[in-house]
Amino acid sequence: MQNVTHKQITLRTACAVSVIFCTAPTIELIKNNQLPKGNLFDVAQAAGFLGAKLTPQLLPHCHPVAIDGMSIKFEYLDKEKHAEYVDEKAFDRTGILILGEAKSIGRTGIEMEMLTAVSVAALEIYDMLKPVDKQLEIGHIKLLEKRGGKSDRQLLYEDVSVCAVLVCSDSTAAGTRQDQSGKIIQEMLESFNAEVKHFEVLPDDKQQIQQQILEWVRQDVPFIFTTGGTGLGPRDNTIKAVEELLENKAEGIAEAMRVFGQQRTPLAMMSRGVAGTIGHTLIVTLPGSANGARESLQAILPAVFHARKMILGGGH
């Protein structure tokens, strides 16, 4: 199974549809409650619920998810009501449209659960109608919508242009230690279409850090990411250097990084990372360890890029 531990826990939604075609006389039997196997839709709904819950047992690569809300509705096929769900040719026949919706708060989407739900509901209806109808057919199974994943947040970073990365490390600046976190930050930013136009390595010296940040602010660099100097050591000066410059703090960004990191290591609570704005620039301080920098960015990307529009007076 694919590793999804790096994904953010967000609200995920999905909507799926299926159709089971049957004859007009069968529709009348359903409406008049004359089926030999009894009530149709209650049983089919229960079957759909079970199908959704058992999806990971049927599809090997599906992760177990918590289904926090789900509905399955049944309606007789109607062109005026259902044109947005199925092809026009479907309305040449009579049948039942099955519409399923679900919500989940988790790391992976819930679309496969909903596709399974509407499929199993259709199969249950097929089983209950087969004694009275020999022309049954299941079709038009498709996902109508999914929201909450990475693709849903594409607009948050479409217009990201320029970023700067500042590595704050005495040993890296002296050449006795190779940089890893800065390269990781650059790669992750570029994976979201950002251009890392500036990349510098400085010792963890307050004055030098402030001078470099202010120079990038003067150049109107939209985003500055620092790495290193967020701990409790005697030479961890990055936080003090940045805090003195900030005009507006963005505590939520730092909180999101610590919460995400705390789920992976108890040492995340030691990070003094801060975030905020100077002029039209957002500054985010990241840990100096490779894992710390990676996980902190996983916690805030791509949503943090939306800050640029807010800083410039755009909508929230």
Tab-separated table of C-alpha atoms in Angstrom:
chain	number	residue	atom	x	y	z
A	1	MET	CA	0.000	0.000	0.000
A	2	GLN	CA	1.179	3.503	-0.764
A	3	ASN	CA	2.610	5.493	2.133
A	4	VAL	CA	0.216	8.341	2.991
A	5	THR	CA	1.693	9.405	6.328
A	6	HIS	CA	2.978	12.636	4.746
A	7	LYS	CA	-0.503	13.733	3.685
A	8	GLN	CA	-2.509	16.270	5.626
A	9	ILE	CA	-5.667	15.255	7.461
A	10	THR	CA	-8.449	17.215	5.766
A	11	LEU	CA	-12.147	16.997	5.018
A	12	ARG	CA	-12.670	14.716	2.019
A	13	THR	CA	-15.952	14.428	0.108
A	14	ALA	CA	-17.103	12.303	-2.809
A	15	CYS	CA	-20.261	11.842	-4.855
A	16	ALA	CA	-20.952	8.889	-7.155
A	17	VAL	CA	-23.831	7.580	-9.223
A	18	SER	CA	-25.061	4.357	-10.800
A	19	VAL	CA	-28.168	3.279	-12.686
A	20	ILE	CA	-30.009	-0.041	-12.818
A	21	PHE	CA	-32.304	-0.353	-15.805
A	22	CYS	CA	-35.523	-2.335	-15.476
A	23	THR	CA	-38.847	-2.584	-17.260
A	24	ALA	CA	-41.832	-0.294	-16.689
A	25	PRO	CA	-43.921	-3.114	-15.136
A	26	THR	CA	-41.112	-3.686	-12.624
A	27	ILE	CA	-41.214	-0.013	-11.672
A	28	GLU	CA	-44.927	-0.406	-10.943
A	29	LEU	CA	-44.298	-3.440	-8.752
A	30	ILE	CA	-41.757	-1.423	-6.755
A	31	LYS	CA	-44.109	1.518	-6.347
A	32	ASN	CA	-46.938	-0.764	-5.218
A	33	ASN	CA	-44.666	-2.678	-2.813
A	34	GLN	CA	-45.422	-5.983	-4.559
A	35	LEU	CA	-41.941	-7.459	-4.802
A	36	PRO	CA	-41.541	-11.065	-3.625
A	37	LYS	CA	-38.427	-10.204	-1.599
A	38	GLY	CA	-40.003	-7.268	0.205
A	39	ASN	CA	-38.878	-3.657	0.652
A	40	LEU	CA	-36.310	-2.776	-1.976
A	41	PHE	CA	-34.642	0.516	-1.138
A	42	ASP	CA	-34.032	0.018	2.586
A	43	VAL	CA	-32.164	-3.212	1.924
A	44	ALA	CA	-30.254	-1.706	-1.007
A	45	GLN	CA	-29.233	1.280	1.110
A	46	ALA	CA	-27.937	-0.993	3.864
A	47	ALA	CA	-26.011	-3.026	1.283
A	48	GLY	CA	-24.454	0.161	-0.078
A	49	PHE	CA	-23.369	1.227	3.399
A	50	LEU	CA	-21.757	-2.145	3.993
A	51	GLY	CA	-20.038	-2.025	0.612
A	52	ALA	CA	-18.481	1.336	1.405
A	53	LYS	CA	-17.250	0.175	4.805
A	54	LEU	CA	-15.744	-3.019	3.351
A	55	THR	CA	-14.004	-1.364	0.386
A	56	PRO	CA	-10.462	-1.822	1.819
A	57	GLN	CA	-11.151	-5.556	2.122
A	58	LEU	CA	-12.197	-5.735	-1.534
A	59	LEU	CA	-9.581	-3.440	-3.085
A	60	PRO	CA	-6.077	-4.243	-1.810
A	61	HIS	CA	-4.581	-0.763	-2.299
A	62	CYS	CA	-7.374	1.134	-0.558
A	63	HIS	CA	-6.544	2.460	2.893
A	64	PRO	CA	-9.126	2.057	5.667
A	65	VAL	CA	-10.885	5.374	6.196
A	66	ALA	CA	-13.333	6.668	8.745
A	67	ILE	CA	-16.617	7.372	6.976
A	68	ASP	CA	-17.979	10.302	8.962
A	69	GLY	CA	-21.171	10.763	6.962
A	70	MET	CA	-22.857	8.974	4.056
A	71	SER	CA	-26.159	9.032	2.225
A	72	ILE	CA	-27.539	6.849	-0.577
A	73	LYS	CA	-30.652	7.995	-2.397
A	74	PHE	CA	-32.832	6.184	-4.937
A	75	GLU	CA	-34.936	7.913	-7.584
A	76	TYR	CA	-36.782	6.728	-10.667
A	77	LEU	CA	-34.889	7.801	-13.751
A	78	ASP	CA	-36.159	11.194	-14.915
A	79	LYS	CA	-34.664	13.320	-17.694
A	80	GLU	CA	-35.591	16.637	-16.112
A	81	LYS	CA	-34.060	15.745	-12.745
A	82	HIS	CA	-31.086	13.621	-13.751
A	83	ALA	CA	-29.696	15.075	-16.956
A	84	GLU	CA	-26.524	16.209	-15.155
A	85	TYR	CA	-25.782	12.695	-13.894
A	86	VAL	CA	-26.090	10.363	-16.896
A	87	ASP	CA	-25.917	10.388	-20.693
A	88	GLU	CA	-28.996	11.372	-22.661
A	89	LYS	CA	-29.391	7.883	-24.116
A	90	ALA	CA	-30.106	6.554	-20.641
A	91	PHE	CA	-33.510	8.224	-20.687
A	92	ASP	CA	-34.695	6.006	-23.527
A	93	ARG	CA	-35.254	3.340	-20.858
A	94	THR	CA	-36.813	3.091	-17.422
A	95	GLY	CA	-34.737	2.487	-14.358
A	96	ILE	CA	-33.536	3.599	-10.945
A	97	LEU	CA	-30.796	6.148	-10.340
A	98	ILE	CA	-28.625	5.625	-7.252
A	99	LEU	CA	-26.856	8.701	-5.885
A	100	GLY	CA	-24.312	8.378	-3.092
A	101	GLU	CA	-22.453	11.051	-1.127
A	102	ALA	CA	-19.982	10.753	1.735
A	103	LYS	CA	-17.667	12.785	3.938
A	104	SER	CA	-14.525	11.750	5.738
A	105	ILE	CA	-11.790	13.546	7.672
A	106	GLY	CA	-8.565	11.788	6.843
A	107	ARG	CA	-5.425	11.535	4.723
A	108	THR	CA	-6.938	9.836	1.665
A	109	GLY	CA	-9.960	10.392	-0.510
A	110	ILE	CA	-13.246	8.546	-0.174
A	111	GLU	CA	-14.154	8.204	-3.850
A	112	MET	CA	-13.545	4.442	-4.057
A	113	GLU	CA	-15.826	3.872	-1.084
A	114	MET	CA	-18.622	5.777	-2.805
A	115	LEU	CA	-18.128	3.997	-6.120
A	116	THR	CA	-18.289	0.701	-4.238
A	117	ALA	CA	-21.396	1.837	-2.359
A	118	VAL	CA	-23.445	2.712	-5.451
A	119	SER	CA	-22.235	-0.453	-7.200
A	120	VAL	CA	-23.186	-2.744	-4.326
A	121	ALA	CA	-26.539	-0.984	-3.918
A	122	ALA	CA	-27.204	-1.612	-7.604
A	123	LEU	CA	-26.225	-5.276	-7.242
A	124	GLU	CA	-28.587	-5.649	-4.285
A	125	ILE	CA	-31.429	-4.189	-6.333
A	126	TYR	CA	-30.509	-6.545	-9.171
A	127	ASP	CA	-30.700	-9.513	-6.800
A	128	MET	CA	-34.094	-8.473	-5.447
A	129	LEU	CA	-35.585	-7.759	-8.884
A	130	LYS	CA	-34.262	-10.756	-10.804
A	131	PRO	CA	-37.305	-12.962	-9.970
A	132	VAL	CA	-39.619	-10.498	-11.742
A	133	ASP	CA	-37.431	-8.927	-14.434
A	134	LYS	CA	-35.157	-10.654	-16.947
A	135	GLN	CA	-33.970	-7.415	-18.612
A	136	LEU	CA	-32.017	-5.909	-15.715
A	137	GLU	CA	-28.833	-4.051	-16.493
A	138	ILE	CA	-26.432	-2.035	-14.344
A	139	GLY	CA	-24.575	0.903	-15.859
A	140	HIS	CA	-23.461	4.531	-15.745
A	141	ILE	CA	-21.323	3.966	-12.663
A	142	LYS	CA	-19.106	7.020	-12.276
A	143	LEU	CA	-17.622	9.482	-9.851
A	144	LEU	CA	-19.384	12.824	-10.039
A	145	GLU	CA	-17.124	14.802	-7.738
A	146	LYS	CA	-14.334	14.477	-5.190
A	147	ARG	CA	-12.918	17.218	-3.032
A	148	GLY	CA	-10.363	17.700	-0.314
A	149	GLY	CA	-7.156	16.332	-1.845
A	150	LYS	CA	-4.112	17.928	-3.418
A	151	SER	CA	-5.807	18.594	-6.752
A	152	ASP	CA	-8.590	20.451	-4.986
A	153	ARG	CA	-6.059	22.956	-3.673
A	154	GLN	CA	-4.393	23.610	-7.030
A	155	LEU	CA	-5.659	27.201	-7.144
A	156	LEU	CA	-3.818	27.975	-3.935
A	157	TYR	CA	-0.456	27.788	-5.646
A	158	GLU	CA	-1.082	28.349	-9.358
A	159	ASP	CA	0.315	31.880	-9.234
A	160	VAL	CA	3.280	31.262	-6.951
A	161	SER	CA	6.311	32.884	-8.502
A	162	VAL	CA	9.450	33.491	-6.459
A	163	CYS	CA	10.746	32.043	-3.194
A	164	ALA	CA	13.980	32.388	-1.255
A	165	VAL	CA	15.644	29.774	0.942
A	166	LEU	CA	18.042	30.756	3.709
A	167	VAL	CA	20.087	28.060	5.438
A	168	CYS	CA	21.133	29.265	8.913
A	169	SER	CA	23.921	27.016	10.144
A	170	ASP	CA	27.383	27.742	11.529
A	171	SER	CA	28.787	24.387	10.407
A	172	THR	CA	27.259	24.516	6.918
A	173	ALA	CA	28.499	28.073	6.405
A	174	ALA	CA	31.981	26.989	7.548
A	175	GLY	CA	31.944	24.070	5.090
A	176	THR	CA	32.213	21.360	7.729
A	177	ARG	CA	28.680	20.069	7.211
A	178	GLN	CA	26.748	19.445	4.018
A	179	ASP	CA	23.377	21.101	3.595
A	180	GLN	CA	20.419	18.745	3.320
A	181	SER	CA	17.416	20.662	4.608
A	182	GLY	CA	17.872	23.590	2.222
A	183	LYS	CA	17.919	21.285	-0.792
A	184	ILE	CA	14.841	19.451	0.469
A	185	ILE	CA	12.998	22.753	0.878
A	186	GLN	CA	13.959	23.815	-2.632
A	187	GLU	CA	12.793	20.541	-4.162
A	188	MET	CA	9.478	20.634	-2.327
A	189	LEU	CA	8.786	24.249	-3.281
A	190	GLU	CA	9.584	23.542	-6.917
A	191	SER	CA	7.201	20.583	-6.869
A	192	PHE	CA	4.443	23.172	-6.283
A	193	ASN	CA	5.537	25.284	-9.280
A	194	ALA	CA	7.469	27.792	-7.192
A	195	GLU	CA	10.739	29.247	-8.469
A	196	VAL	CA	13.491	29.248	-5.861
A	197	LYS	CA	15.308	32.265	-7.233
A	198	HIS	CA	17.441	32.921	-4.157
A	199	PHE	CA	19.376	30.402	-2.075
A	200	GLU	CA	21.899	31.454	0.568
A	201	VAL	CA	23.831	29.825	3.401
A	202	LEU	CA	24.755	31.929	6.439
A	203	PRO	CA	26.061	31.249	9.932
A	204	ASP	CA	23.437	31.433	12.668
A	205	ASP	CA	24.292	35.067	13.251
A	206	LYS	CA	21.442	37.445	14.066
A	207	GLN	CA	22.759	40.460	12.190
A	208	GLN	CA	23.636	38.576	9.001
A	209	ILE	CA	20.264	36.796	8.964
A	210	GLN	CA	18.378	40.058	9.370
A	211	GLN	CA	20.381	41.785	6.659
A	212	GLN	CA	19.690	39.012	4.152
A	213	ILE	CA	15.967	38.847	4.951
A	214	LEU	CA	15.566	42.619	4.646
A	215	GLU	CA	17.396	42.584	1.317
A	216	TRP	CA	14.938	40.016	-0.050
A	217	VAL	CA	12.028	42.012	1.373
A	218	ARG	CA	13.303	45.080	-0.503
A	219	GLN	CA	13.297	42.953	-3.662
A	220	ASP	CA	9.654	42.026	-2.892
A	221	VAL	CA	10.342	38.292	-2.735
A	222	PRO	CA	6.903	36.819	-1.913
A	223	PHE	CA	8.087	33.940	0.312
A	224	ILE	CA	11.188	33.386	2.418
A	225	PHE	CA	11.846	30.031	4.062
A	226	THR	CA	14.650	29.707	6.588
A	227	THR	CA	16.014	26.442	7.928
A	228	GLY	CA	17.989	25.964	11.109
A	229	GLY	CA	18.240	27.805	14.411
A	230	THR	CA	14.749	26.915	15.667
A	231	GLY	CA	15.839	24.825	18.647
A	232	LEU	CA	16.910	25.644	22.203
A	233	GLY	CA	20.671	25.662	21.685
A	234	PRO	CA	22.956	28.583	22.562
A	235	ARG	CA	23.588	29.312	18.849
A	236	ASP	CA	19.952	28.988	17.738
A	237	ASN	CA	19.560	32.665	16.855
A	238	THR	CA	17.266	32.474	13.830
A	239	ILE	CA	13.996	32.861	15.718
A	240	LYS	CA	15.123	35.965	17.592
A	241	ALA	CA	16.471	37.473	14.362
A	242	VAL	CA	13.206	36.899	12.501
A	243	GLU	CA	10.841	37.830	15.334
A	244	GLU	CA	12.396	41.267	15.678
A	245	LEU	CA	11.600	41.990	12.027
A	246	LEU	CA	8.052	40.657	11.821
A	247	GLU	CA	5.251	43.184	11.404
A	248	ASN	CA	2.437	40.626	11.704
A	249	LYS	CA	2.776	37.148	13.170
A	250	ALA	CA	1.017	34.159	11.621
A	251	GLU	CA	0.858	31.871	14.638
A	252	GLY	CA	-1.377	29.380	12.877
A	253	ILE	CA	1.384	28.433	10.431
A	254	ALA	CA	3.828	27.583	13.216
A	255	GLU	CA	1.108	25.748	15.148
A	256	ALA	CA	0.239	23.630	12.095
A	257	MET	CA	3.874	22.612	11.660
A	258	ARG	CA	4.292	21.637	15.315
A	259	VAL	CA	1.042	19.665	15.438
A	260	PHE	CA	1.972	17.780	12.253
A	261	GLY	CA	5.461	17.077	13.596
A	262	GLN	CA	4.216	16.024	17.027
A	263	GLN	CA	2.258	13.211	15.398
A	264	ARG	CA	5.587	11.835	14.195
A	265	THR	CA	8.060	12.629	16.988
A	266	PRO	CA	7.716	14.065	20.498
A	267	LEU	CA	10.760	16.241	19.794
A	268	ALA	CA	8.679	18.478	17.515
A	269	MET	CA	7.465	20.374	20.571
A	270	MET	CA	11.006	21.725	20.997
A	271	SER	CA	10.783	23.754	17.804
A	272	ARG	CA	10.431	27.506	18.332
A	273	GLY	CA	9.520	28.076	14.701
A	274	VAL	CA	7.640	31.276	13.836
A	275	ALA	CA	5.996	32.755	10.748
A	276	GLY	CA	4.774	36.182	9.772
A	277	THR	CA	5.016	39.077	7.362
A	278	ILE	CA	7.357	41.941	6.648
A	279	GLY	CA	5.839	44.237	4.073
A	280	HIS	CA	4.453	42.023	1.321
A	281	THR	CA	6.715	39.086	2.183
A	282	LEU	CA	5.851	36.004	4.236
A	283	ILE	CA	8.681	34.473	6.264
A	284	VAL	CA	8.486	30.904	7.594
A	285	THR	CA	11.199	29.436	9.813
A	286	LEU	CA	11.765	25.676	9.472
A	287	PRO	CA	13.840	23.243	11.553
A	288	GLY	CA	17.390	22.497	10.497
A	289	SER	CA	17.030	18.706	10.380
A	290	ALA	CA	16.121	17.152	7.048
A	291	ASN	CA	13.073	15.349	8.453
A	292	GLY	CA	11.963	18.393	10.413
A	293	ALA	CA	12.117	20.656	7.370
A	294	ARG	CA	10.335	18.121	5.163
A	295	GLU	CA	7.536	17.410	7.623
A	296	SER	CA	7.020	21.088	8.415
A	297	LEU	CA	6.531	21.883	4.743
A	298	GLN	CA	4.242	18.893	4.318
A	299	ALA	CA	2.087	20.421	7.044
A	300	ILE	CA	1.636	23.802	5.345
A	301	LEU	CA	2.001	23.311	1.590
A	302	PRO	CA	0.316	24.380	-0.585
A	303	ALA	CA	-2.091	26.317	1.641
A	304	VAL	CA	0.611	28.689	2.868
A	305	PHE	CA	0.927	30.145	-0.637
A	306	HIS	CA	-2.545	31.637	-0.272
A	307	ALA	CA	-0.986	34.146	2.126
A	308	ARG	CA	0.304	36.203	-0.811
A	309	LYS	CA	-3.199	37.075	-1.996
A	310	MET	CA	-4.225	37.960	1.539
A	311	ILE	CA	-1.178	40.151	2.072
A	312	LEU	CA	-1.985	42.053	-1.126
A	313	GLY	CA	-5.586	42.591	-0.035
A	314	GLY	CA	-7.231	39.670	-1.808
A	315	GLY	CA	-10.047	37.490	-0.490
A	316	HIS	CA	-9.650	34.868	2.197
